[in-house]
PDB file of C-alpha atoms in Angstrom:
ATOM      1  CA  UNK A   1       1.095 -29.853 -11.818  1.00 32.00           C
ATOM      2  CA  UNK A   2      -2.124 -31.922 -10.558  1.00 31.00           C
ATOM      3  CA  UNK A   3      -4.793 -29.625  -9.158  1.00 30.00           C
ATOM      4  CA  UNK A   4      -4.984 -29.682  -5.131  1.00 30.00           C
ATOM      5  CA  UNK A   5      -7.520 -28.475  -2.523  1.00 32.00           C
ATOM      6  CA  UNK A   6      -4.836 -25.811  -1.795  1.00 34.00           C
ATOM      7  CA  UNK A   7      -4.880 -24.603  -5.847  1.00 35.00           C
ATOM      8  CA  UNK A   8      -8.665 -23.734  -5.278  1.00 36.00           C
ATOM      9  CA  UNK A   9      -8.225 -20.363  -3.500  1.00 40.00           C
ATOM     10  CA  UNK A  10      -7.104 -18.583  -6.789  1.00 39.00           C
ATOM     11  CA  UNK A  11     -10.322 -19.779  -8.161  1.00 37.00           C
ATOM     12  CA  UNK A  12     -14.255 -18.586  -8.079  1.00 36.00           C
ATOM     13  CA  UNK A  13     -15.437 -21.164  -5.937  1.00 37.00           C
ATOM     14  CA  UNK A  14     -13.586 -20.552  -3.390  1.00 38.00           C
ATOM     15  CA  UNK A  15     -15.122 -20.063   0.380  1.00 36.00           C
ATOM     16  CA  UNK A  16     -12.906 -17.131   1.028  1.00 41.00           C
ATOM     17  CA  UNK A  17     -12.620 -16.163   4.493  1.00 40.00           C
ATOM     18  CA  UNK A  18     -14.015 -12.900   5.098  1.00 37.00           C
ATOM     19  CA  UNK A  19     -13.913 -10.351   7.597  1.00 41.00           C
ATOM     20  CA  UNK A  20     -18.048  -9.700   8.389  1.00 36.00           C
ATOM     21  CA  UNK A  21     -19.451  -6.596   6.500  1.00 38.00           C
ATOM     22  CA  UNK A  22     -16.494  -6.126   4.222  1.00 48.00           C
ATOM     23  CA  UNK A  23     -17.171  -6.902   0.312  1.00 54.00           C
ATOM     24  CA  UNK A  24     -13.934  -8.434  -1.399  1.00 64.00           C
ATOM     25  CA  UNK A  25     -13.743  -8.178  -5.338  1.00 80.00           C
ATOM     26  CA  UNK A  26     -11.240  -8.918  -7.682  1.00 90.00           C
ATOM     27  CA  UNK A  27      -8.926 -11.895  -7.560  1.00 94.00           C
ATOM     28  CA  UNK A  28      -6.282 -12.100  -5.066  1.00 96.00           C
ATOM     29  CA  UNK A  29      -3.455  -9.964  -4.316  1.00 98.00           C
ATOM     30  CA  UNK A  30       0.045 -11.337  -4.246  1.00 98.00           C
ATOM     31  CA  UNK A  31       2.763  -9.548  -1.985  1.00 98.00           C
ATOM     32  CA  UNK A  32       5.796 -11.237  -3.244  1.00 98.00           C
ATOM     33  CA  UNK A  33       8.513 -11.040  -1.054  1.00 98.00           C
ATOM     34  CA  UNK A  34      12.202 -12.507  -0.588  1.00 98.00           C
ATOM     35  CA  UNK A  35      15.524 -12.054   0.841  1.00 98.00           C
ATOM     36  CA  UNK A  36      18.898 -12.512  -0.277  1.00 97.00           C
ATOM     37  CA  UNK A  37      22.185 -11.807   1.830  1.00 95.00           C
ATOM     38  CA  UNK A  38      25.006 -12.414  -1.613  1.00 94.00           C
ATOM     39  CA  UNK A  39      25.974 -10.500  -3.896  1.00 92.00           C
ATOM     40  CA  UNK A  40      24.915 -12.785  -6.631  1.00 92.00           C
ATOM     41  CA  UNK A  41      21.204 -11.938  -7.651  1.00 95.00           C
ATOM     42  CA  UNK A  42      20.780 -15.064  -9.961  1.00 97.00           C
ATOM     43  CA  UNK A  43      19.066 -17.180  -7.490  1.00 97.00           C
ATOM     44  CA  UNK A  44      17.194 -14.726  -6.260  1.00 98.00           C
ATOM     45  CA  UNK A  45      15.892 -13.368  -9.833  1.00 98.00           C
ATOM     46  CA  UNK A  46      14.761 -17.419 -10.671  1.00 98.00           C
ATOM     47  CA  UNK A  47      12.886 -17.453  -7.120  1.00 98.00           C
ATOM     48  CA  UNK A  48      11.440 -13.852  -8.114  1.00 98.00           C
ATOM     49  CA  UNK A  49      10.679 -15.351 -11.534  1.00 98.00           C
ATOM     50  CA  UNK A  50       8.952 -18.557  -9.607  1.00 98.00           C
ATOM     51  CA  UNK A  51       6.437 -16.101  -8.078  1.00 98.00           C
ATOM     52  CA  UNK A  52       5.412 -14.162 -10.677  1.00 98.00           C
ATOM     53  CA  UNK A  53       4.590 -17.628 -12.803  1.00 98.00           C
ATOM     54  CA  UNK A  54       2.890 -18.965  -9.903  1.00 98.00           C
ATOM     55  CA  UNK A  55       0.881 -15.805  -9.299  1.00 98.00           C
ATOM     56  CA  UNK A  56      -0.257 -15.683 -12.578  1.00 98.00           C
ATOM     57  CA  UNK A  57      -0.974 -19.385 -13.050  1.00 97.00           C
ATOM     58  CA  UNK A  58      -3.820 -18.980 -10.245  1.00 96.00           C
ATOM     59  CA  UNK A  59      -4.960 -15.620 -11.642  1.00 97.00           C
ATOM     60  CA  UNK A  60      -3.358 -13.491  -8.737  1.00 97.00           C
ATOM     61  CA  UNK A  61      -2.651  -9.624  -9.460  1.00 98.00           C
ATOM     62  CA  UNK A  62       0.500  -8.759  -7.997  1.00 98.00           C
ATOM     63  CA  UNK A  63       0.997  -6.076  -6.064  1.00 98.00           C
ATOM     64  CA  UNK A  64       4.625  -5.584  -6.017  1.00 98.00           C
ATOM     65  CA  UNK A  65       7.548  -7.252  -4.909  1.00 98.00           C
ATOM     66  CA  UNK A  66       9.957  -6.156  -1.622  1.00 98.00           C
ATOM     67  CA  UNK A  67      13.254  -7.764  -1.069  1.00 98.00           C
ATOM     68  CA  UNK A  68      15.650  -7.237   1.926  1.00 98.00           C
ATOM     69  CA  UNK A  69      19.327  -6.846   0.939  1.00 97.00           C
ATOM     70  CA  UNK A  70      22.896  -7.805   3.420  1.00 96.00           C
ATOM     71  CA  UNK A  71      22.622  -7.517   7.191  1.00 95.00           C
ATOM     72  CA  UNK A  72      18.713  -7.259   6.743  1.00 96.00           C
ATOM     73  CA  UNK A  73      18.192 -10.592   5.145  1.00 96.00           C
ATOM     74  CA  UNK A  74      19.539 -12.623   7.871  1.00 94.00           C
ATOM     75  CA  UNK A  75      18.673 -10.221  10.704  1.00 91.00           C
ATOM     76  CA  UNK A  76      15.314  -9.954  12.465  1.00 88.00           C
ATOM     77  CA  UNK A  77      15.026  -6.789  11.308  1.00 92.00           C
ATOM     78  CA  UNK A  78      13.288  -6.656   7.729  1.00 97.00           C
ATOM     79  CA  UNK A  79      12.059  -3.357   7.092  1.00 98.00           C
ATOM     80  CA  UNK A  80      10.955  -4.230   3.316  1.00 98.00           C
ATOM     81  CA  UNK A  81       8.961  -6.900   4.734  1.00 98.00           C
ATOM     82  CA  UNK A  82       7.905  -4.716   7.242  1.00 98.00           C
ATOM     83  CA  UNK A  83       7.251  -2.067   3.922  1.00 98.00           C
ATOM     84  CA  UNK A  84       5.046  -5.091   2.267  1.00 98.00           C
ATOM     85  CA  UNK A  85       3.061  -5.673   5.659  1.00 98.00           C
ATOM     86  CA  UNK A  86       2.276  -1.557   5.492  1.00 98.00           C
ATOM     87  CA  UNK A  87       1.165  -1.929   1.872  1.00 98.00           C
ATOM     88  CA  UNK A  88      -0.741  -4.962   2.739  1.00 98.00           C
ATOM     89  CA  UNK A  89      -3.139  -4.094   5.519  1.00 97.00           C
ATOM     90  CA  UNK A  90      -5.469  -1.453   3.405  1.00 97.00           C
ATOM     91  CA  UNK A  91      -5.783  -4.109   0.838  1.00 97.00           C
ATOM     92  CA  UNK A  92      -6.738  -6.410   3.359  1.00 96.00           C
ATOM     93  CA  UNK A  93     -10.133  -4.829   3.890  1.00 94.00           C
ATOM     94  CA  UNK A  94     -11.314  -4.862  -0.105  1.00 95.00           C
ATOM     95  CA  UNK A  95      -9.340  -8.263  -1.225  1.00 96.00           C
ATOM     96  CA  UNK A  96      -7.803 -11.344  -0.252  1.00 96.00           C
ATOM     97  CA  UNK A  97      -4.011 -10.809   0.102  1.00 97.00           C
ATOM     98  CA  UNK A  98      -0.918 -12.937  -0.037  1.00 97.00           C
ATOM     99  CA  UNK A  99       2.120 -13.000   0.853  1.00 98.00           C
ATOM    100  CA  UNK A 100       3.843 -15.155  -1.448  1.00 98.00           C
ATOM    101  CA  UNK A 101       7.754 -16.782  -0.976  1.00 98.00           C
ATOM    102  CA  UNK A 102       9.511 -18.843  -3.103  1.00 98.00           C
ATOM    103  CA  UNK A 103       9.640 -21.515   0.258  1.00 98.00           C
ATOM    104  CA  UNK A 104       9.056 -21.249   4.152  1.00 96.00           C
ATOM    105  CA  UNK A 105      13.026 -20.464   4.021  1.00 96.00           C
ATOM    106  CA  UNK A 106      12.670 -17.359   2.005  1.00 97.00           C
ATOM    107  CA  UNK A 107      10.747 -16.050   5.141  1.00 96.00           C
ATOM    108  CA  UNK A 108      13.173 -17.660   7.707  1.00 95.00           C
ATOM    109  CA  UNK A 109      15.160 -20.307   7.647  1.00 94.00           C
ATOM    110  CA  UNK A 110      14.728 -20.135  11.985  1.00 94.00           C
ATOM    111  CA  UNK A 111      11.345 -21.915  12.486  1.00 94.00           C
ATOM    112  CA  UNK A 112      10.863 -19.483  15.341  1.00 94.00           C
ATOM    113  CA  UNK A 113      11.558 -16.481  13.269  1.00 94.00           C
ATOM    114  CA  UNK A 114       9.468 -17.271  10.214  1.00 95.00           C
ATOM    115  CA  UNK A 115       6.286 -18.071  12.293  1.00 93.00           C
ATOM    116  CA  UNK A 116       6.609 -15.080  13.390  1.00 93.00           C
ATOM    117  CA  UNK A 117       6.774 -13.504  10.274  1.00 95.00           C
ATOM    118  CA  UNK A 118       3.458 -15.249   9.597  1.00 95.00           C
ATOM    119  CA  UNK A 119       1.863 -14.131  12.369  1.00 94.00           C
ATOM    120  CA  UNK A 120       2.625 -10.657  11.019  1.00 96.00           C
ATOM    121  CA  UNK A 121       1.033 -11.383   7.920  1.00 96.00           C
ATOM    122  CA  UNK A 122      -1.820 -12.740   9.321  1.00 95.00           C
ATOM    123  CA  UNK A 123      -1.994  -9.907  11.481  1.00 95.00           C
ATOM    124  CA  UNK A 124      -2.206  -7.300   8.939  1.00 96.00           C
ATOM    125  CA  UNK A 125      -5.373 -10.050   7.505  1.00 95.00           C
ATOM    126  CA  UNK A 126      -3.358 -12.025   4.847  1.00 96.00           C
ATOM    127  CA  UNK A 127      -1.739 -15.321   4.481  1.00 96.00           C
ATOM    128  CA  UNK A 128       1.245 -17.201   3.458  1.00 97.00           C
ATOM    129  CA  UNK A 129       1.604 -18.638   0.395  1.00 97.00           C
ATOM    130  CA  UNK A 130       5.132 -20.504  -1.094  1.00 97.00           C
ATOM    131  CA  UNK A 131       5.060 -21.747  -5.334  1.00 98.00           C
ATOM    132  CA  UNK A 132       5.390 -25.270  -3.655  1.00 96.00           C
ATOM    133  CA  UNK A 133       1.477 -25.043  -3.220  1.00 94.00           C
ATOM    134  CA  UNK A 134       1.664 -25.130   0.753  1.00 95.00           C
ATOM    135  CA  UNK A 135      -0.415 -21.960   3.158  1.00 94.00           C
ATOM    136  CA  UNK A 136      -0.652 -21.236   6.567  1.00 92.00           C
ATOM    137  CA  UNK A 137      -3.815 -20.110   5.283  1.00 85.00           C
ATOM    138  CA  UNK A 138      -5.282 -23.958   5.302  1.00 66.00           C
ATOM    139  CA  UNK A 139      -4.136 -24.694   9.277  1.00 62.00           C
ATOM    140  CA  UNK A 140      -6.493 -21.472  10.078  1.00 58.00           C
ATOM    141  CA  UNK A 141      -9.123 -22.722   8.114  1.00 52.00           C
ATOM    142  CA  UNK A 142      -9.186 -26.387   9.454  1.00 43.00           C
ATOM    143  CA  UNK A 143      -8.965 -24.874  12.514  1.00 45.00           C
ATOM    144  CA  UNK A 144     -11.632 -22.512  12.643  1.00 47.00           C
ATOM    145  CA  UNK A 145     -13.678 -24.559  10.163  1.00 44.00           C
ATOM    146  CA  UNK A 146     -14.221 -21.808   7.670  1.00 42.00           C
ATOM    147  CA  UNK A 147     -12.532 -21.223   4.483  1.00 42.00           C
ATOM    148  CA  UNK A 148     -11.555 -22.755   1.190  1.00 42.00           C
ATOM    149  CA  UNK A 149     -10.652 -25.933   2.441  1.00 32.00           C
TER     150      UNK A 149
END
């Protein structure tokens, strides 16, 4: 895979975005997170698979990886993503986190729904990241004209 801008945040010289006063060492973190509604896990292990390979392709640690089962994968309520966003925010203040989905539809497949889901994210001071090399992290950064972009 050819090397874009959006490849260079899992490297060293990368403007990270940092919160004012707060060191961040070590390489990123990766929250990997997915959802699956069958009973079949096959797809869901390759997609699981897919993140880990893309995590460590850039160098990211992982942190762990939260999954919501049934009802809770196509409902709004997703307490293992909700379990991921706890696990997140105190790692938000020493590293750069990440949420990382297979896609955008592995958040949501209701636009509505899955920017809110990023709005979470960045709420608890991470970003969005899919294996498709696409961030929400690179909209906030042309838009506030700081980051690794």
């Amino acid at each position: 895979m050819d090397t874009k801008a959006s490849s260079a945040c899992g490297t060293a010289d990368c403007n990270e975005n940092t919160r004012i006063g707060t060191a961040r060492t070590g390489p990123p973190l990766a929250f990997v997170y997915d959802r699956s509604a069958t009973r079949s896990h096959s797809l869901l292990d390759l997609r699981l698979d897919g993140c880990q390979n893309y995590a460590a392709r850039w160098g990211w640690e992982v942190a762990g990886t939260w999954v919501d089962f049934g009802d809770h994968a196509i409902g709004v309520q997703r307490p293992r993503f909700h379990d991921l966003l706890d696990a997140m925010r105190p790692q938000a203040e020493r590293r750069k986190v990440i949420c990382l989905v297979h896609n955008w539809g592995r958040l949501a497949q209701d636009d509505e729904v899955r920017l809110h889901q990023q709005q979470l994210v960045a709420q608890s001071g991470g970003c969005t990241a899919t294996t498709f090399d696409e961030s929400d992290e690179r909209r906030r950064a042309v838009l506030s004209g700081v980051g690794c972009w």
